[in-house]
């Protein structure tokens, strides 16, 4: 999809770093911009203003000129080189889906809740808003997102009501195990049973188990960055599972079905799975797992030059575990600490980082970043993901090819 290279394609870069890595920690060099922002008002401020007149972007030679950033009517990638603030505007927010874009009138919209509940209900948008309204900053990433483009991601301030508040208002029966979320979008699918194939109209659906559905974080949201959701983002209502990959965030949410049986829809048990080889008791075994929480990832989003000084800006995405560090490495140099941006410190939000690249010489370079969280998880190299067969959840370090003018 979208002309994102599949693994094995020539422009998906293999990590060219030494197996042995020496880590040198030095004082973090604050960019002149960061210092200026701190100095002006005395509190840490957003350090990445939009490209200034005096700032020029260096060329990423691994981003082809013919990328289709938009595929009308309903697909869009974020050009990461244009990230210029903590939040991704709705007009730039990446978008993807399987069955096109249903159009739902917010005035007549009802969210139906049925199954193992005491009171089956149909709630209007106003009913939901009356149950409460909270804001949450959450980073967003499609599990198919990967380098070198990494354009299926963004960061938003979402407004909605906690899912469990809505579920509890319907009364959840003790035997309820599986919470199925259906979008208003649907398509005809080949459903296989033994040797037969049935053609059946199915809605887009995904499920959460009881523990996750009734946990504090998931929300039913109606606004992004203070504006009602657009049709791209699932107007009028979508599920948001902070810290999980994009597929969990059902758009055009129309129905919640509470049941005891496992939900086995195509996008639950087949398409959004990861198949990866692991050493189990000394043997390589292929293990299939569900796509759930986001894996720690970072990438360099842009390199610019301002008054002779090179500045690197990048993104960190994860599952909400605090970020311990981001390091940057240029060519065969040592890993150096980057600086995490003070304006992006929400638990589930993406973090932006900056790095002052001193003495960048004209010509071609490779620049790579790696993130570490406080649980000691380190962003893997391409080699470390070599036994992963399926392309989802590809959080490998992205050695970025940049040409300094
Ligand atoms: N109803 C519905 N919800 C959906 C999908 C879909 O096809 N239909 N696609 C999922 C996937 S795979 C992703 S990555 C996100 C994309 O959300 P966005 O378009 O706001 O970026 O929506 C998720 N929710
Ligand atoms: Mo996705």
CSV table of C-alpha atoms and ligand atoms in Angstrom, one decimal:
chain,number,residue,atom,x,y,z
A,1,UNK,CA,0.0,0.0,0.0
A,2,UNK,CA,1.0,3.6,-0.6
A,3,UNK,CA,4.2,2.7,-2.3
A,4,UNK,CA,5.7,1.9,1.1
A,5,UNK,CA,8.6,-0.5,0.3
A,6,UNK,CA,8.0,-4.0,1.4
A,7,UNK,CA,10.9,-5.7,3.3
A,8,UNK,CA,13.4,-6.9,0.8
A,9,UNK,CA,12.8,-3.9,-1.5
A,10,UNK,CA,16.0,-2.2,-2.3
A,11,UNK,CA,15.1,1.1,-0.6
A,12,UNK,CA,14.4,-0.5,2.8
A,13,UNK,CA,17.8,0.0,4.3
A,14,UNK,CA,19.7,-2.7,6.0
A,15,UNK,CA,21.4,-1.5,9.2
A,16,UNK,CA,25.1,-1.1,8.4
A,17,UNK,CA,26.4,-0.8,11.9
A,18,UNK,CA,29.0,-2.7,13.7
A,19,UNK,CA,27.9,-5.6,15.9
A,20,UNK,CA,30.0,-4.2,18.6
A,21,UNK,CA,28.8,-0.8,19.7
A,22,UNK,CA,30.6,1.5,21.9
A,23,UNK,CA,28.5,3.9,23.8
A,24,UNK,CA,29.9,7.3,24.6
A,25,UNK,CA,27.8,9.5,26.7
A,26,UNK,CA,28.6,13.2,26.6
A,27,UNK,CA,27.0,16.3,27.8
A,28,UNK,CA,24.0,17.0,25.7
A,29,UNK,CA,24.6,19.9,23.4
A,30,UNK,CA,21.7,22.1,23.5
A,31,UNK,CA,20.8,23.6,20.2
A,32,UNK,CA,20.9,27.3,19.9
A,33,UNK,CA,17.1,27.2,19.2
A,34,UNK,CA,16.4,25.3,22.4
A,35,UNK,CA,18.4,27.8,24.4
A,36,UNK,CA,16.6,30.7,22.8
A,37,UNK,CA,13.2,29.2,23.6
A,38,UNK,CA,14.2,28.5,27.2
A,39,UNK,CA,15.7,31.9,27.7
A,40,UNK,CA,12.9,34.0,26.3
A,41,UNK,CA,10.2,33.0,28.7
A,42,UNK,CA,12.0,31.0,31.4
A,43,UNK,CA,10.0,27.8,30.9
A,44,UNK,CA,10.8,25.0,28.5
A,45,UNK,CA,8.9,25.7,25.3
A,46,UNK,CA,8.4,24.0,22.1
A,47,UNK,CA,11.9,23.9,20.5
A,48,UNK,CA,10.9,23.1,17.0
A,49,UNK,CA,9.2,26.1,15.3
A,50,UNK,CA,8.2,25.7,11.6
A,51,UNK,CA,11.1,26.0,9.2
A,52,UNK,CA,12.5,29.5,9.6
A,53,UNK,CA,13.5,31.6,6.6
A,54,UNK,CA,17.2,31.1,7.5
A,55,UNK,CA,16.8,27.3,8.0
A,56,UNK,CA,17.3,25.0,5.1
A,57,UNK,CA,16.4,21.4,4.9
A,58,UNK,CA,19.0,18.9,3.9
A,59,UNK,CA,18.0,16.1,1.4
A,60,UNK,CA,17.1,12.6,2.5
A,61,UNK,CA,18.3,10.5,-0.4
A,62,UNK,CA,16.3,7.5,0.9
A,63,UNK,CA,12.9,9.2,0.4
A,64,UNK,CA,12.2,9.0,-3.3
A,65,UNK,CA,10.8,12.0,-5.1
A,66,UNK,CA,7.8,10.0,-6.4
A,67,UNK,CA,6.2,9.0,-3.1
A,68,UNK,CA,2.4,9.2,-3.3
A,69,UNK,CA,1.7,11.0,0.0
A,70,UNK,CA,-2.0,11.2,-0.8
A,71,UNK,CA,-4.1,8.6,-2.6
A,72,UNK,CA,-7.5,10.2,-2.9
A,73,UNK,CA,-10.1,9.9,-1.7
A,74,UNK,CA,-9.1,8.2,1.5
A,75,UNK,CA,-5.4,7.5,2.1
A,76,UNK,CA,-2.7,9.8,3.3
A,77,UNK,CA,0.8,9.6,4.6
A,78,UNK,CA,2.4,12.1,6.9
A,79,UNK,CA,5.6,13.6,5.3
A,80,UNK,CA,7.7,13.4,8.4
A,81,UNK,CA,10.0,16.1,7.1
A,82,UNK,CA,7.2,18.6,7.6
A,83,UNK,CA,6.5,17.9,11.4
A,84,UNK,CA,6.6,21.3,12.9
A,85,UNK,CA,4.9,21.0,16.3
A,86,UNK,CA,3.8,18.6,19.0
A,87,UNK,CA,0.4,17.9,17.4
A,88,UNK,CA,-0.3,16.7,13.9
A,89,UNK,CA,-3.1,18.8,12.3
A,90,UNK,CA,-6.1,16.9,11.1
A,91,UNK,CA,-5.4,18.0,7.6
A,92,UNK,CA,-2.1,16.2,7.7
A,93,UNK,CA,-3.0,13.3,9.9
A,94,UNK,CA,-2.2,10.0,8.2
A,95,UNK,CA,-5.2,8.0,7.2
A,96,UNK,CA,-5.9,4.4,6.1
A,97,UNK,CA,-8.7,1.9,6.3
A,98,UNK,CA,-9.9,-1.2,4.6
A,99,UNK,CA,-13.4,-0.6,3.4
A,100,UNK,CA,-13.5,3.1,2.4
A,101,UNK,CA,-15.2,6.0,4.2
A,102,UNK,CA,-18.8,5.7,5.4
A,103,UNK,CA,-20.5,9.0,5.9
A,104,UNK,CA,-22.5,9.3,9.1
A,105,UNK,CA,-24.8,12.1,10.1
A,106,UNK,CA,-23.7,13.1,13.7
A,107,UNK,CA,-27.3,14.4,14.4
A,108,UNK,CA,-28.9,11.0,13.9
A,109,UNK,CA,-25.9,8.9,15.0
A,110,UNK,CA,-26.5,6.3,17.7
A,111,UNK,CA,-23.9,4.0,19.3
A,112,UNK,CA,-25.6,0.7,20.0
A,113,UNK,CA,-24.5,-1.4,23.0
A,114,UNK,CA,-25.9,-4.9,23.1
A,115,UNK,CA,-25.2,-8.5,24.2
A,116,UNK,CA,-24.2,-9.4,27.8
A,117,UNK,CA,-25.4,-6.1,29.3
A,118,UNK,CA,-28.2,-5.4,31.7
A,119,UNK,CA,-29.6,-2.5,29.6
A,120,UNK,CA,-29.0,-2.6,25.9
A,121,UNK,CA,-28.8,1.0,24.8
A,122,UNK,CA,-28.5,3.3,21.8
A,123,UNK,CA,-26.6,6.5,22.7
A,124,UNK,CA,-26.5,9.8,20.8
A,125,UNK,CA,-23.4,11.9,20.6
A,126,UNK,CA,-25.0,14.3,23.2
A,127,UNK,CA,-25.7,11.4,25.5
A,128,UNK,CA,-22.1,10.4,25.4
A,129,UNK,CA,-20.9,14.0,25.9
A,130,UNK,CA,-23.1,14.3,29.0
A,131,UNK,CA,-21.3,11.3,30.5
A,132,UNK,CA,-18.2,13.4,30.7
A,133,UNK,CA,-15.5,14.9,28.5
A,134,UNK,CA,-11.7,14.4,28.9
A,135,UNK,CA,-8.7,15.2,26.8
A,136,UNK,CA,-5.8,12.8,26.2
A,137,UNK,CA,-2.7,13.3,24.2
A,138,UNK,CA,-1.9,10.1,22.3
A,139,UNK,CA,0.7,9.2,19.6
A,140,UNK,CA,-0.7,7.2,16.7
A,141,UNK,CA,0.9,4.6,14.6
A,142,UNK,CA,-0.4,2.1,12.1
A,143,UNK,CA,1.3,-1.3,12.8
A,144,UNK,CA,2.2,-1.3,9.1
A,145,UNK,CA,4.3,1.9,9.5
A,146,UNK,CA,8.0,1.5,8.8
A,147,UNK,CA,11.1,3.1,7.5
A,148,UNK,CA,12.3,4.8,5.5
A,149,UNK,CA,9.0,6.8,5.2
A,150,UNK,CA,7.4,6.1,8.5
A,151,UNK,CA,4.5,8.2,7.4
A,152,UNK,CA,1.6,6.3,9.0
A,153,UNK,CA,1.9,8.1,12.3
A,154,UNK,CA,1.0,11.3,14.1
A,155,UNK,CA,0.2,12.8,17.5
A,156,UNK,CA,-3.1,14.2,18.6
A,157,UNK,CA,-5.1,15.6,21.5
A,158,UNK,CA,-8.2,13.6,21.6
A,159,UNK,CA,-11.5,14.4,23.4
A,160,UNK,CA,-14.0,11.9,24.5
A,161,UNK,CA,-15.4,9.8,27.4
A,162,UNK,CA,-13.7,6.9,29.1
A,163,UNK,CA,-15.0,3.7,27.5
A,164,UNK,CA,-15.5,1.9,30.8
A,165,UNK,CA,-17.8,4.7,32.0
A,166,UNK,CA,-20.0,4.1,29.0
A,167,UNK,CA,-19.9,0.3,29.4
A,168,UNK,CA,-20.6,0.5,33.1
A,169,UNK,CA,-23.7,2.6,32.4
A,170,UNK,CA,-25.0,-0.3,30.3
A,171,UNK,CA,-24.2,-2.8,33.1
A,172,UNK,CA,-21.8,-5.5,32.2
A,173,UNK,CA,-22.8,-9.1,33.0
A,174,UNK,CA,-20.2,-11.2,34.9
A,175,UNK,CA,-19.9,-13.7,32.1
A,176,UNK,CA,-19.0,-11.0,29.5
A,177,UNK,CA,-15.5,-11.8,28.2
A,178,UNK,CA,-15.1,-10.2,24.8
A,179,UNK,CA,-16.0,-6.7,23.7
A,180,UNK,CA,-16.4,-6.4,20.0
A,181,UNK,CA,-16.3,-3.0,18.3
A,182,UNK,CA,-17.9,-2.6,14.9
A,183,UNK,CA,-17.4,0.3,12.5
A,184,UNK,CA,-20.2,1.4,10.1
A,185,UNK,CA,-17.9,0.4,7.2
A,186,UNK,CA,-18.3,-3.1,5.6
A,187,UNK,CA,-17.2,-5.2,2.8
A,188,UNK,CA,-17.8,-8.6,1.2
A,189,UNK,CA,-15.3,-11.2,2.4
A,190,UNK,CA,-14.5,-14.8,1.6
A,191,UNK,CA,-15.2,-16.6,4.9
A,192,UNK,CA,-13.7,-20.0,5.0
A,193,UNK,CA,-15.2,-23.0,6.8
A,194,UNK,CA,-13.6,-26.4,6.2
A,195,UNK,CA,-13.5,-26.9,2.5
A,196,UNK,CA,-16.2,-24.2,1.8
A,197,UNK,CA,-15.9,-20.5,1.1
A,198,UNK,CA,-18.9,-18.3,1.8
A,199,UNK,CA,-19.2,-14.8,0.5
A,200,UNK,CA,-20.5,-12.7,3.4
A,201,UNK,CA,-21.0,-9.0,4.0
A,202,UNK,CA,-19.0,-8.2,7.2
A,203,UNK,CA,-18.5,-4.9,9.1
A,204,UNK,CA,-15.0,-3.9,10.1
A,205,UNK,CA,-14.6,-5.2,13.6
A,206,UNK,CA,-12.1,-5.7,16.3
A,207,UNK,CA,-12.3,-6.8,19.9
A,208,UNK,CA,-10.8,-6.2,23.3
A,209,UNK,CA,-10.9,-8.6,26.2
A,210,UNK,CA,-12.7,-7.7,29.4
A,211,UNK,CA,-9.6,-6.6,31.3
A,212,UNK,CA,-8.6,-4.2,28.6
A,213,UNK,CA,-12.1,-2.9,27.8
A,214,UNK,CA,-12.7,-2.1,31.4
A,215,UNK,CA,-9.3,-0.6,32.1
A,216,UNK,CA,-9.0,3.2,32.7
A,217,UNK,CA,-7.3,4.2,29.4
A,218,UNK,CA,-9.5,3.4,26.4
A,219,UNK,CA,-11.8,6.2,25.3
A,220,UNK,CA,-14.6,6.9,22.9
A,221,UNK,CA,-13.5,10.1,21.2
A,222,UNK,CA,-15.3,12.6,19.0
A,223,UNK,CA,-12.6,15.3,18.6
A,224,UNK,CA,-9.0,15.6,17.5
A,225,UNK,CA,-7.0,18.7,18.4
A,226,UNK,CA,-10.2,20.4,19.6
A,227,UNK,CA,-12.2,19.9,16.4
A,228,UNK,CA,-14.8,17.3,15.6
A,229,UNK,CA,-13.4,14.2,14.0
A,230,UNK,CA,-13.2,14.5,10.2
A,231,UNK,CA,-14.6,11.7,8.0
A,232,UNK,CA,-11.0,10.5,7.6
A,233,UNK,CA,-10.6,10.1,11.3
A,234,UNK,CA,-13.9,8.2,11.8
A,235,UNK,CA,-16.5,10.9,12.3
A,236,UNK,CA,-18.5,11.1,14.5
A,237,UNK,CA,-17.0,8.6,17.0
A,238,UNK,CA,-14.1,6.3,17.3
A,239,UNK,CA,-12.5,4.1,19.8
A,240,UNK,CA,-9.0,5.2,21.1
A,241,UNK,CA,-6.8,2.6,22.8
A,242,UNK,CA,-3.8,4.7,24.0
A,243,UNK,CA,-0.4,3.0,23.5
A,244,UNK,CA,-1.8,0.4,21.1
A,245,UNK,CA,-1.3,0.3,17.3
A,246,UNK,CA,-3.7,2.2,15.0
A,247,UNK,CA,-5.9,-0.9,14.1
A,248,UNK,CA,-7.4,-0.9,17.7
A,249,UNK,CA,-8.8,2.5,17.1
A,250,UNK,CA,-12.1,1.6,15.4
A,251,UNK,CA,-13.4,4.5,13.3
A,252,UNK,CA,-17.1,5.2,12.5
A,253,UNK,CA,-17.8,3.2,15.7
A,254,UNK,CA,-21.5,2.1,15.5
A,255,UNK,CA,-21.9,-0.9,17.7
A,256,UNK,CA,-20.4,-2.5,20.8
A,257,UNK,CA,-21.3,-6.1,21.2
A,258,UNK,CA,-20.6,-7.7,24.5
A,259,UNK,CA,-20.2,-11.5,24.4
A,260,UNK,CA,-18.6,-14.6,25.9
A,261,UNK,CA,-17.2,-16.1,22.7
A,262,UNK,CA,-13.9,-15.0,21.2
A,263,UNK,CA,-14.4,-12.7,18.2
A,264,UNK,CA,-12.6,-14.2,15.2
A,265,UNK,CA,-13.1,-11.6,12.4
A,266,UNK,CA,-10.6,-11.3,9.6
A,267,UNK,CA,-8.9,-8.2,11.0
A,268,UNK,CA,-8.8,-9.6,14.5
A,269,UNK,CA,-7.4,-13.1,14.0
A,270,UNK,CA,-5.7,-13.0,10.6
A,271,UNK,CA,-4.6,-9.7,9.2
A,272,UNK,CA,-3.2,-8.1,12.3
A,273,UNK,CA,-0.9,-10.8,13.5
A,274,UNK,CA,2.8,-11.0,13.7
A,275,UNK,CA,4.7,-14.1,12.8
A,276,UNK,CA,8.2,-14.2,14.2
A,277,UNK,CA,10.8,-16.9,14.9
A,278,UNK,CA,11.9,-17.2,18.5
A,279,UNK,CA,14.3,-19.5,20.2
A,280,UNK,CA,12.3,-21.7,22.5
A,281,UNK,CA,14.2,-24.4,24.5
A,282,UNK,CA,17.1,-24.2,22.0
A,283,UNK,CA,14.8,-24.5,18.9
A,284,UNK,CA,13.7,-21.9,16.5
A,285,UNK,CA,9.9,-21.9,16.7
A,286,UNK,CA,7.6,-19.6,14.7
A,287,UNK,CA,5.2,-17.8,17.1
A,288,UNK,CA,2.1,-15.9,16.0
A,289,UNK,CA,0.9,-13.0,18.2
A,290,UNK,CA,-1.8,-10.4,18.1
A,291,UNK,CA,-0.9,-6.8,17.2
A,292,UNK,CA,-1.6,-4.9,20.4
A,293,UNK,CA,0.7,-2.3,22.1
A,294,UNK,CA,3.1,-0.2,20.2
A,295,UNK,CA,6.7,-1.2,20.1
A,296,UNK,CA,9.3,1.3,21.0
A,297,UNK,CA,10.4,3.2,17.9
A,298,UNK,CA,12.4,6.3,16.9
A,299,UNK,CA,13.4,7.8,13.6
A,300,UNK,CA,15.1,10.9,12.3
A,301,UNK,CA,12.4,13.2,10.7
A,302,UNK,CA,14.5,16.0,9.4
A,303,UNK,CA,17.9,17.6,9.2
A,304,UNK,CA,18.2,21.3,8.8
A,305,UNK,CA,20.9,23.9,8.7
A,306,UNK,CA,20.5,27.2,10.5
A,307,UNK,CA,23.4,29.7,10.6
A,308,UNK,CA,26.0,27.1,9.8
A,309,UNK,CA,24.7,24.6,12.5
A,310,UNK,CA,23.0,21.4,11.7
A,311,UNK,CA,20.0,20.3,13.7
A,312,UNK,CA,18.4,16.9,13.7
A,313,UNK,CA,14.8,16.4,14.7
A,314,UNK,CA,13.2,13.1,15.3
A,315,UNK,CA,10.2,11.2,16.7
A,316,UNK,CA,9.8,8.6,19.4
A,317,UNK,CA,6.6,6.4,19.6
A,318,UNK,CA,5.9,3.8,22.2
A,319,UNK,CA,3.3,2.2,24.5
A,320,UNK,CA,3.4,4.8,27.3
A,321,UNK,CA,6.4,3.5,29.1
A,322,UNK,CA,8.6,6.5,29.9
A,323,UNK,CA,11.5,7.1,27.6
A,324,UNK,CA,14.9,6.9,29.2
A,325,UNK,CA,17.0,8.1,26.3
A,326,UNK,CA,17.3,8.6,22.6
A,327,UNK,CA,20.7,8.4,21.0
A,328,UNK,CA,21.9,9.4,17.6
A,329,UNK,CA,24.8,8.0,15.6
A,330,UNK,CA,26.3,9.6,12.5
A,331,UNK,CA,28.2,7.3,10.1
A,332,UNK,CA,30.7,5.2,12.1
A,333,UNK,CA,30.8,7.6,15.0
A,334,UNK,CA,29.7,6.9,18.6
A,335,UNK,CA,26.1,6.9,19.9
A,336,UNK,CA,25.4,10.4,21.3
A,337,UNK,CA,22.6,11.5,23.5
A,338,UNK,CA,19.8,13.5,21.9
A,339,UNK,CA,17.6,15.9,23.8
A,340,UNK,CA,13.9,15.0,24.4
A,341,UNK,CA,11.6,17.9,23.7
A,342,UNK,CA,10.0,19.4,26.8
A,343,UNK,CA,6.7,20.2,25.0
A,344,UNK,CA,6.0,16.5,24.2
A,345,UNK,CA,6.0,14.8,27.6
A,346,UNK,CA,2.5,13.3,27.8
A,347,UNK,CA,2.5,9.6,28.8
A,348,UNK,CA,1.0,8.3,25.6
A,349,UNK,CA,2.0,11.2,23.3
A,350,UNK,CA,4.9,10.9,20.9
A,351,UNK,CA,8.1,12.5,22.0
A,352,UNK,CA,10.1,14.7,19.7
A,353,UNK,CA,13.9,14.9,20.0
A,354,UNK,CA,16.6,17.2,18.8
A,355,UNK,CA,20.2,16.7,18.3
A,356,UNK,CA,22.9,19.3,17.4
A,357,UNK,CA,25.0,17.8,14.7
A,358,UNK,CA,28.3,19.5,14.9
A,359,UNK,CA,30.8,19.6,12.0
A,360,UNK,CA,28.5,17.9,9.5
A,361,UNK,CA,30.6,17.8,6.3
A,362,UNK,CA,29.3,18.1,2.8
A,363,UNK,CA,28.4,14.8,1.1
A,364,UNK,CA,26.5,11.7,1.9
A,365,UNK,CA,26.0,10.5,5.5
A,366,UNK,CA,24.0,7.9,7.4
A,367,UNK,CA,22.3,9.0,10.6
A,368,UNK,CA,20.4,6.7,12.8
A,369,UNK,CA,18.6,7.0,16.2
A,370,UNK,CA,17.7,4.5,18.8
A,371,UNK,CA,15.3,4.8,21.8
A,372,UNK,CA,15.5,3.1,25.2
A,373,UNK,CA,12.6,3.1,27.7
A,374,UNK,CA,12.7,2.8,31.5
A,375,UNK,CA,11.9,-0.9,31.3
A,376,UNK,CA,15.3,-1.3,29.6
A,377,UNK,CA,13.8,-2.0,26.2
A,378,UNK,CA,16.1,-0.9,23.4
A,379,UNK,CA,14.8,-0.2,19.8
A,380,UNK,CA,16.1,-3.2,17.8
A,381,UNK,CA,18.3,-3.2,14.7
A,382,UNK,CA,17.1,-4.5,11.4
A,383,UNK,CA,19.1,-7.7,12.0
A,384,UNK,CA,17.5,-8.3,15.3
A,385,UNK,CA,14.1,-8.4,13.6
A,386,UNK,CA,15.4,-10.8,10.9
A,387,UNK,CA,13.2,-13.7,12.0
A,388,UNK,CA,10.0,-11.6,11.8
A,389,UNK,CA,8.3,-12.9,8.7
A,390,UNK,CA,5.3,-10.5,8.6
A,391,UNK,CA,5.9,-6.8,8.0
A,392,UNK,CA,3.7,-5.4,10.8
A,393,UNK,CA,5.2,-4.0,14.1
A,394,UNK,CA,8.4,-3.1,12.3
A,395,UNK,CA,10.1,-0.9,14.9
A,396,UNK,CA,13.7,-1.3,13.7
A,397,UNK,CA,16.2,1.6,13.8
A,398,UNK,CA,16.1,3.5,10.6
A,399,UNK,CA,19.6,4.4,9.2
A,400,UNK,CA,18.7,7.5,7.3
A,401,UNK,CA,20.6,8.6,4.2
A,402,UNK,CA,21.2,12.3,4.2
A,403,UNK,CA,23.1,14.5,1.7
A,404,UNK,CA,24.6,17.6,3.3
A,405,UNK,CA,24.8,20.3,0.7
B,1,LIG,N1,-13.9,1.2,11.0
B,1,LIG,C1,-12.6,1.1,10.8
B,1,LIG,N2,-11.7,1.5,11.7
B,1,LIG,C2,-10.4,1.4,11.5
B,1,LIG,C3,-9.9,0.8,10.3
B,1,LIG,C4,-10.9,0.4,9.3
B,1,LIG,O1,-10.5,-0.1,8.2
B,1,LIG,N3,-12.2,0.6,9.6
B,1,LIG,N4,-8.5,0.7,10.1
B,1,LIG,C5,-7.7,0.7,11.3
B,1,LIG,C6,-6.3,0.9,11.0
B,1,LIG,S1,-5.5,-0.4,10.4
B,1,LIG,C7,-5.7,2.1,11.3
B,1,LIG,S2,-4.0,2.2,11.2
B,1,LIG,C8,-6.4,3.2,11.8
B,1,LIG,C9,-6.1,4.4,10.9
B,1,LIG,O2,-6.7,5.6,11.5
B,1,LIG,P1,-6.5,7.0,10.8
B,1,LIG,O3,-7.1,6.9,9.5
B,1,LIG,O4,-7.2,8.0,11.7
B,1,LIG,O5,-5.0,7.2,10.8
B,1,LIG,O6,-7.8,3.0,11.9
B,1,LIG,C10,-8.2,1.8,12.3
B,1,LIG,N5,-9.6,1.8,12.5
B,2,LIG,MO1,-3.2,0.1,10.4
